[in-house]
CSV table of C-alpha atoms in Angstrom, one decimal:
chain,number,residue,atom,x,y,z
A,1325,MET,CA,54.5,-27.3,32.0
A,1326,LYS,CA,51.2,-25.5,32.8
A,1327,GLN,CA,50.1,-28.5,34.8
A,1328,ARG,CA,53.3,-28.6,36.8
A,1329,ARG,CA,53.0,-24.9,37.6
A,1330,SER,CA,49.5,-25.4,38.8
A,1331,GLN,CA,50.7,-28.2,41.1
A,1332,ILE,CA,53.3,-25.8,42.6
A,1333,ASP,CA,50.8,-23.1,43.1
A,1334,GLN,CA,48.4,-25.4,44.8
A,1335,SER,CA,51.0,-26.8,47.1
A,1336,LEU,CA,51.8,-23.4,48.5
A,1337,TYR,CA,48.3,-23.2,50.0
A,1338,THR,CA,49.0,-26.3,52.1
A,1339,LYS,CA,52.2,-24.9,53.6
A,1340,GLY,CA,52.1,-24.0,57.3
A,1341,GLY,CA,53.5,-20.6,56.7
A,1342,VAL,CA,50.4,-19.5,54.7
A,1343,ILE,CA,47.4,-18.7,57.0
A,1344,THR,CA,44.0,-17.7,55.8
A,1345,GLU,CA,42.8,-14.3,57.1
A,1346,ILE,CA,39.4,-13.4,58.5
A,1347,ASP,CA,38.7,-12.3,55.0
A,1348,PRO,CA,39.4,-15.5,53.0
A,1349,ALA,CA,40.3,-13.5,50.0
A,1350,PHE,CA,43.7,-12.7,51.7
A,1351,CYS,CA,46.3,-14.6,53.7
A,1352,ILE,CA,49.0,-14.1,56.2
A,1353,VAL,CA,52.5,-15.2,55.4
A,1354,ARG,CA,54.6,-16.4,58.3
A,1355,LEU,CA,58.4,-16.6,58.0
A,1356,ARG,CA,61.1,-19.0,59.2
A,1357,MET,CA,63.5,-17.2,61.5
A,1358,PRO,CA,65.4,-19.6,63.8
A,1359,ALA,CA,66.3,-18.1,67.2
A,1360,GLY,CA,64.6,-14.9,65.9
A,1361,MET,CA,67.9,-13.8,64.3
A,1362,ILE,CA,67.9,-11.6,61.2
A,1363,THR,CA,70.6,-9.5,59.6
A,1364,PRO,CA,70.2,-5.8,58.9
A,1365,THR,CA,70.4,-6.6,55.2
A,1366,GLN,CA,67.6,-9.1,55.5
A,1367,MET,CA,65.5,-6.6,57.5
A,1368,GLN,CA,65.9,-4.0,54.8
A,1369,GLY,CA,65.0,-6.7,52.2
A,1370,LEU,CA,61.8,-7.5,54.1
A,1371,GLY,CA,60.8,-3.8,54.0
A,1372,LYS,CA,61.4,-3.7,50.2
A,1373,ILE,CA,59.4,-6.9,49.7
A,1374,ALA,CA,56.6,-5.6,51.8
A,1375,HIS,CA,56.3,-2.4,49.7
A,1376,ARG,CA,56.6,-4.4,46.5
A,1377,PHE,CA,53.6,-6.7,47.5
A,1378,GLY,CA,51.4,-4.0,49.0
A,1379,VAL,CA,52.0,-5.0,52.7
A,1380,THR,CA,51.5,-2.0,54.9
A,1381,ASP,CA,52.4,-3.6,58.3
A,1382,LEU,CA,54.8,-6.3,59.5
A,1383,HIS,CA,53.8,-8.3,62.5
A,1384,LEU,CA,56.5,-9.5,65.0
A,1385,THR,CA,55.2,-12.7,66.5
A,1386,THR,CA,55.7,-14.1,70.0
A,1387,ARG,CA,57.6,-17.0,68.4
A,1388,GLN,CA,60.4,-14.8,67.2
A,1389,THR,CA,59.4,-14.6,63.6
A,1390,VAL,CA,57.7,-12.1,61.2
A,1391,GLU,CA,54.3,-12.2,59.5
A,1392,LEU,CA,53.2,-10.4,56.4
A,1393,PRO,CA,49.4,-9.8,56.7
A,1394,HIS,CA,46.9,-9.1,54.0
A,1395,VAL,CA,48.7,-10.8,51.1
A,1396,ASP,CA,47.0,-11.4,47.8
A,1397,PRO,CA,47.1,-15.2,47.2
A,1398,SER,CA,47.5,-14.7,43.5
A,1399,ARG,CA,51.0,-13.3,44.1
A,1400,LEU,CA,51.9,-15.9,46.7
A,1401,GLU,CA,54.4,-17.9,44.5
A,1402,GLU,CA,56.2,-14.7,43.5
A,1403,LEU,CA,56.3,-13.5,47.1
A,1404,VAL,CA,57.7,-16.8,48.4
A,1405,LYS,CA,60.5,-16.8,45.8
A,1406,ALA,CA,61.4,-13.2,46.9
A,1407,LEU,CA,61.5,-14.2,50.5
A,1408,GLU,CA,63.6,-17.2,49.8
A,1409,LYS,CA,66.1,-15.1,47.9
A,1410,ASN,CA,66.2,-12.7,50.9
A,1411,GLY,CA,67.1,-15.5,53.3
A,1412,THR,CA,63.8,-15.2,55.1
A,1413,PRO,CA,61.9,-18.2,53.7
A,1414,LEU,CA,58.3,-19.4,54.4
A,1415,GLY,CA,57.7,-20.6,57.9
A,1416,ALA,CA,55.5,-23.3,59.5
A,1417,GLU,CA,52.3,-23.3,61.6
A,1418,ARG,CA,50.5,-26.6,61.2
A,1419,GLU,CA,51.2,-30.1,62.6
A,1420,GLU,CA,54.9,-29.8,62.2
A,1421,VAL,CA,58.0,-28.5,63.9
A,1422,VAL,CA,57.6,-24.8,63.8
A,1423,ASN,CA,60.0,-21.9,64.3
A,1424,VAL,CA,62.6,-22.7,66.9
A,1425,THR,CA,63.0,-19.9,69.5
A,1426,SER,CA,65.9,-19.0,71.7
A,1427,CYS,CA,67.3,-16.3,74.0
A,1428,LEU,CA,70.7,-14.7,73.2
A,1429,GLY,CA,72.6,-17.1,75.4
A,1430,THR,CA,76.3,-17.0,75.9
A,1431,ARG,CA,76.9,-15.0,72.7
A,1432,HIS,CA,75.5,-11.9,74.3
A,1433,CYS,CA,73.9,-12.4,77.8
A,1434,LYS,CA,75.9,-12.2,81.0
A,1435,PHE,CA,73.6,-14.9,82.6
A,1436,GLY,CA,73.9,-17.3,79.7
A,1437,ILE,CA,75.1,-20.8,80.4
A,1438,ILE,CA,74.8,-22.5,77.0
A,1439,ASP,CA,75.0,-21.3,73.4
A,1440,SER,CA,71.2,-21.3,72.9
A,1441,VAL,CA,71.4,-19.5,69.5
A,1442,GLY,CA,73.8,-22.0,68.0
A,1443,LEU,CA,71.7,-24.9,69.4
A,1444,ALA,CA,68.5,-23.4,68.0
A,1445,LYS,CA,70.0,-23.0,64.6
A,1446,GLU,CA,71.3,-26.6,64.5
A,1447,ILE,CA,67.9,-27.9,65.7
A,1448,ASP,CA,66.1,-25.8,63.0
A,1449,LYS,CA,68.5,-27.1,60.3
A,1450,ARG,CA,67.7,-30.7,61.2
A,1451,PHE,CA,64.0,-30.7,62.2
A,1452,PHE,CA,62.2,-27.6,61.0
A,1453,GLY,CA,59.0,-28.4,59.1
A,1454,ARG,CA,59.1,-32.1,59.9
A,1455,GLU,CA,55.5,-33.3,59.5
A,1456,LEU,CA,54.0,-34.8,62.7
A,1457,PRO,CA,50.6,-35.7,64.1
A,1458,VAL,CA,50.7,-32.6,66.4
A,1459,LYS,CA,52.3,-29.2,66.3
A,1460,VAL,CA,55.7,-29.2,68.0
A,1461,ARG,CA,57.2,-26.0,69.4
A,1462,ILE,CA,60.8,-26.0,70.5
A,1463,ALA,CA,62.3,-23.3,72.7
A,1464,ILE,CA,65.7,-22.8,74.4
A,1465,SER,CA,66.7,-20.7,77.4
A,1466,ALA,CA,70.4,-20.4,78.2
A,1467,CYS,CA,69.7,-20.3,81.9
A,1468,PRO,CA,66.9,-21.1,84.4
A,1469,ASN,CA,65.7,-17.5,84.1
A,1470,GLY,CA,63.5,-19.0,81.4
A,1471,CYS,CA,63.3,-15.9,79.2
A,1472,GLU,CA,61.9,-18.1,76.4
A,1473,SER,CA,59.3,-19.8,78.6
A,1474,GLU,CA,60.8,-23.0,77.3
A,1475,ARG,CA,59.0,-25.2,79.7
A,1476,LEU,CA,55.7,-24.0,78.2
A,1477,ASN,CA,56.6,-25.6,74.9
A,1478,GLU,CA,56.3,-29.2,73.6
A,1479,ILE,CA,60.0,-29.4,73.8
A,1480,GLY,CA,62.0,-27.2,76.1
A,1481,ILE,CA,65.8,-27.0,76.7
A,1482,THR,CA,67.2,-25.0,79.7
A,1483,GLY,CA,70.9,-24.4,80.3
A,1484,THR,CA,72.0,-25.2,83.9
A,1485,ARG,CA,75.2,-24.9,86.0
A,1486,ARG,CA,75.6,-26.6,89.4
A,1487,PRO,CA,77.7,-24.5,91.9
A,1488,ILE,CA,80.6,-26.2,93.8
A,1489,ARG,CA,81.7,-24.8,97.1
A,1490,ASP,CA,84.8,-25.4,99.2
A,1491,PRO,CA,83.4,-25.2,102.8
A,1492,GLY,CA,87.0,-25.4,104.2
A,1493,LEU,CA,88.1,-22.1,102.5
A,1494,CYS,CA,84.7,-20.2,102.6
A,1495,THR,CA,84.9,-17.2,104.9
A,1496,GLY,CA,81.1,-17.1,105.3
A,1497,CYS,CA,81.0,-13.5,104.2
A,1498,GLY,CA,77.5,-14.1,102.7
A,1499,THR,CA,78.0,-12.2,99.5
A,1500,CYS,CA,76.6,-15.0,97.4
A,1501,THR,CA,73.4,-15.1,99.5
A,1502,HIS,CA,72.5,-11.6,98.1
A,1503,TYR,CA,72.6,-13.0,94.5
A,1504,CYS,CA,70.5,-16.1,95.1
A,1505,ARG,CA,66.9,-15.4,94.0
A,1506,GLU,CA,65.7,-18.7,95.4
A,1507,LYS,CA,67.0,-18.2,99.0
A,1508,ALA,CA,68.8,-21.5,98.5
A,1509,ILE,CA,71.9,-20.1,100.3
A,1510,GLU,CA,72.1,-18.9,103.9
A,1511,VAL,CA,74.8,-18.3,106.5
A,1512,THR,CA,74.5,-20.5,109.6
A,1513,ASP,CA,77.0,-19.9,112.4
A,1514,GLY,CA,79.4,-18.3,110.0
A,1515,VAL,CA,79.1,-21.2,107.5
A,1516,ILE,CA,77.5,-21.1,104.1
A,1517,VAL,CA,74.7,-23.7,103.7
A,1518,LEU,CA,73.3,-24.6,100.3
A,1519,HIS,CA,69.8,-26.0,100.2
A,1520,LYS,CA,70.0,-28.2,97.1
A,1521,ASP,CA,66.2,-28.7,96.9
A,1522,LEU,CA,65.8,-24.9,96.4
A,1523,CYS,CA,68.8,-24.4,94.1
A,1524,MET,CA,67.8,-23.9,90.4
A,1525,GLU,CA,71.4,-24.3,89.2
A,1526,CYS,CA,71.4,-20.9,87.5
A,1527,GLY,CA,75.0,-20.1,88.5
A,1528,PHE,CA,74.2,-16.6,89.6
A,1529,CYS,CA,76.0,-17.1,92.9
A,1530,ILE,CA,79.3,-18.1,91.3
A,1531,LEU,CA,80.8,-14.9,89.9
A,1532,PRO,CA,80.0,-12.6,92.9
A,1533,CYS,CA,82.2,-14.5,95.3
A,1534,PRO,CA,84.9,-12.0,96.2
A,1535,PHE,CA,87.5,-14.7,96.9
A,1536,ASN,CA,86.7,-16.9,93.8
A,1537,LEU,CA,86.0,-19.9,96.1
A,1538,ILE,CA,82.8,-20.9,94.2
A,1539,SER,CA,83.4,-22.9,91.0
A,1540,ALA,CA,80.9,-24.8,88.8
A,1541,GLU,CA,80.4,-28.1,87.1
A,1542,ASP,CA,80.2,-28.1,83.3
A,1543,PRO,CA,77.0,-26.6,81.8
A,1544,GLU,CA,74.1,-29.1,81.3
A,1545,TYR,CA,71.0,-29.2,79.2
A,1546,ARG,CA,67.7,-29.8,81.0
A,1547,ILE,CA,65.1,-31.1,78.6
A,1548,THR,CA,61.3,-31.0,79.2
A,1549,VAL,CA,58.4,-32.4,77.2
A,1550,GLY,CA,54.8,-31.6,77.0
A,1551,GLY,CA,54.6,-27.9,77.9
A,1552,ARG,CA,51.8,-25.7,76.6
A,1553,ARG,CA,50.9,-22.0,76.4
A,1554,GLY,CA,47.4,-20.9,75.5
A,1555,ARG,CA,44.2,-20.9,77.4
A,1556,HIS,CA,45.4,-23.5,79.9
A,1557,PRO,CA,49.1,-23.2,80.3
A,1558,LYS,CA,51.0,-26.2,81.5
A,1559,LEU,CA,54.7,-26.9,82.4
A,1560,GLY,CA,56.5,-29.6,80.6
A,1561,ARG,CA,57.7,-32.7,82.4
A,1562,HIS,CA,61.3,-33.2,83.0
A,1563,LEU,CA,62.7,-35.9,80.6
A,1564,ILE,CA,66.4,-35.9,81.1
A,1565,THR,CA,69.4,-33.7,81.7
A,1566,VAL,CA,72.4,-34.2,79.4
A,1567,LYS,CA,76.0,-32.8,79.4
A,1568,THR,CA,76.6,-31.9,75.7
A,1569,GLN,CA,74.9,-30.1,72.9
A,1570,GLU,CA,75.3,-33.2,70.8
A,1571,ASP,CA,73.4,-35.3,73.3
A,1572,ALA,CA,70.7,-32.6,73.5
A,1573,ILE,CA,70.2,-32.9,69.8
A,1574,ARG,CA,70.1,-36.7,70.0
A,1575,VAL,CA,67.4,-36.5,72.6
A,1576,VAL,CA,65.3,-34.0,70.5
A,1577,ASP,CA,65.7,-36.4,67.6
A,1578,ARG,CA,64.3,-39.3,69.6
A,1579,ILE,CA,61.4,-37.1,71.0
A,1580,ILE,CA,60.4,-36.1,67.5
A,1581,TYR,CA,60.6,-39.8,66.3
A,1582,TRP,CA,58.5,-40.9,69.3
A,1583,ILE,CA,55.9,-38.3,68.6
A,1584,TYR,CA,55.8,-39.3,64.9
A,1585,ARG,CA,55.3,-43.0,65.7
A,1586,GLN,CA,53.1,-42.8,68.8
A,1587,ALA,CA,51.1,-39.5,69.0
A,1588,SER,CA,47.7,-39.1,67.4
A,1589,SER,CA,46.2,-36.1,65.8
A,1590,GLY,CA,43.2,-34.2,67.2
A,1591,ALA,CA,44.7,-33.5,70.6
A,1592,MET,CA,47.7,-31.5,71.7
A,1593,LEU,CA,50.8,-33.4,72.9
A,1594,PRO,CA,50.4,-32.5,76.7
A,1595,GLU,CA,47.1,-34.3,76.7
A,1596,GLN,CA,48.6,-37.4,75.3
A,1597,LEU,CA,51.7,-37.9,77.5
A,1598,ASP,CA,50.1,-40.5,79.8
A,1599,GLU,CA,48.6,-42.6,77.1
A,1600,LEU,CA,51.9,-42.4,75.2
A,1601,GLU,CA,53.5,-44.0,78.3
A,1602,PHE,CA,55.8,-41.0,78.9
A,1603,ASP,CA,57.5,-42.7,81.9
A,1604,GLU,CA,58.5,-45.7,79.7
A,1605,PHE,CA,59.8,-43.4,77.1
A,1606,LYS,CA,61.8,-41.5,79.7
A,1607,LYS,CA,63.5,-44.7,80.8
A,1608,SER,CA,64.4,-45.5,77.2
A,1609,ILE,CA,66.0,-42.1,76.8
A,1610,GLU,CA,68.0,-42.5,80.0
A,1611,LYS,CA,69.3,-45.9,78.7
A,1612,MET,CA,70.2,-44.4,75.4
A,1613,ILE,CA,72.3,-41.6,77.0
A,1614,GLU,CA,73.9,-44.0,79.5
A,1615,GLY,CA,74.8,-46.3,76.6
């Protein structure tokens, strides 16, 4: 029994949610919090747990989770059990799928196109903590406003909506032009002209139409791969755009499997895309969705 307990204690130190501090006698404990959502009861519970384990400050991270700094490692097992019971379990940080982030999406935001929170929670349920050769961050923005900077992540998902105009009924009033942030719409000789190469498919121009003459296609999920924050930020490459949440999850599943089988450790994913034959992988994903 003592040997088994020792093994459990030792395994905690290898978990990604446990990070050694500048003073190696203490550690930081990072939590798992998909889409950054937490209930008031869980928040209160975190406060009580922090007091109980002598944590004086809680750190809100850029990846929508919480860290408990300056934790005594000798109390780590007890702390992790308390966090699990509170519904705010140990998170991830190493070469694995880490906390999945999301904006509020259609549940709360007037600009939302997709249910980003629901999608983030489903992706978290299926892939969180999956061990990989490289760290994989997944972020979801419900519209091209990109509040989650999703294209600066290894996997990014953006909700899009393509506007549809009826030129025969349009009065050319120009109301929609004032809502387009990309200057993709203009009035020429009393006729509305849409420049598709400039349109980000955000859907902002749809609702303001005073005559309800602008409709939209169904929401879509634009998926990018290989983005990066940090010292040398880099936008992810467009992989595919799909029409359903289920297809988006299927694509994420294939990306993670591809990374697991093909990527190597020692370099971040963006640096490996060419040698991993990203273009060939893109073709295989397109065939999968078409099929």
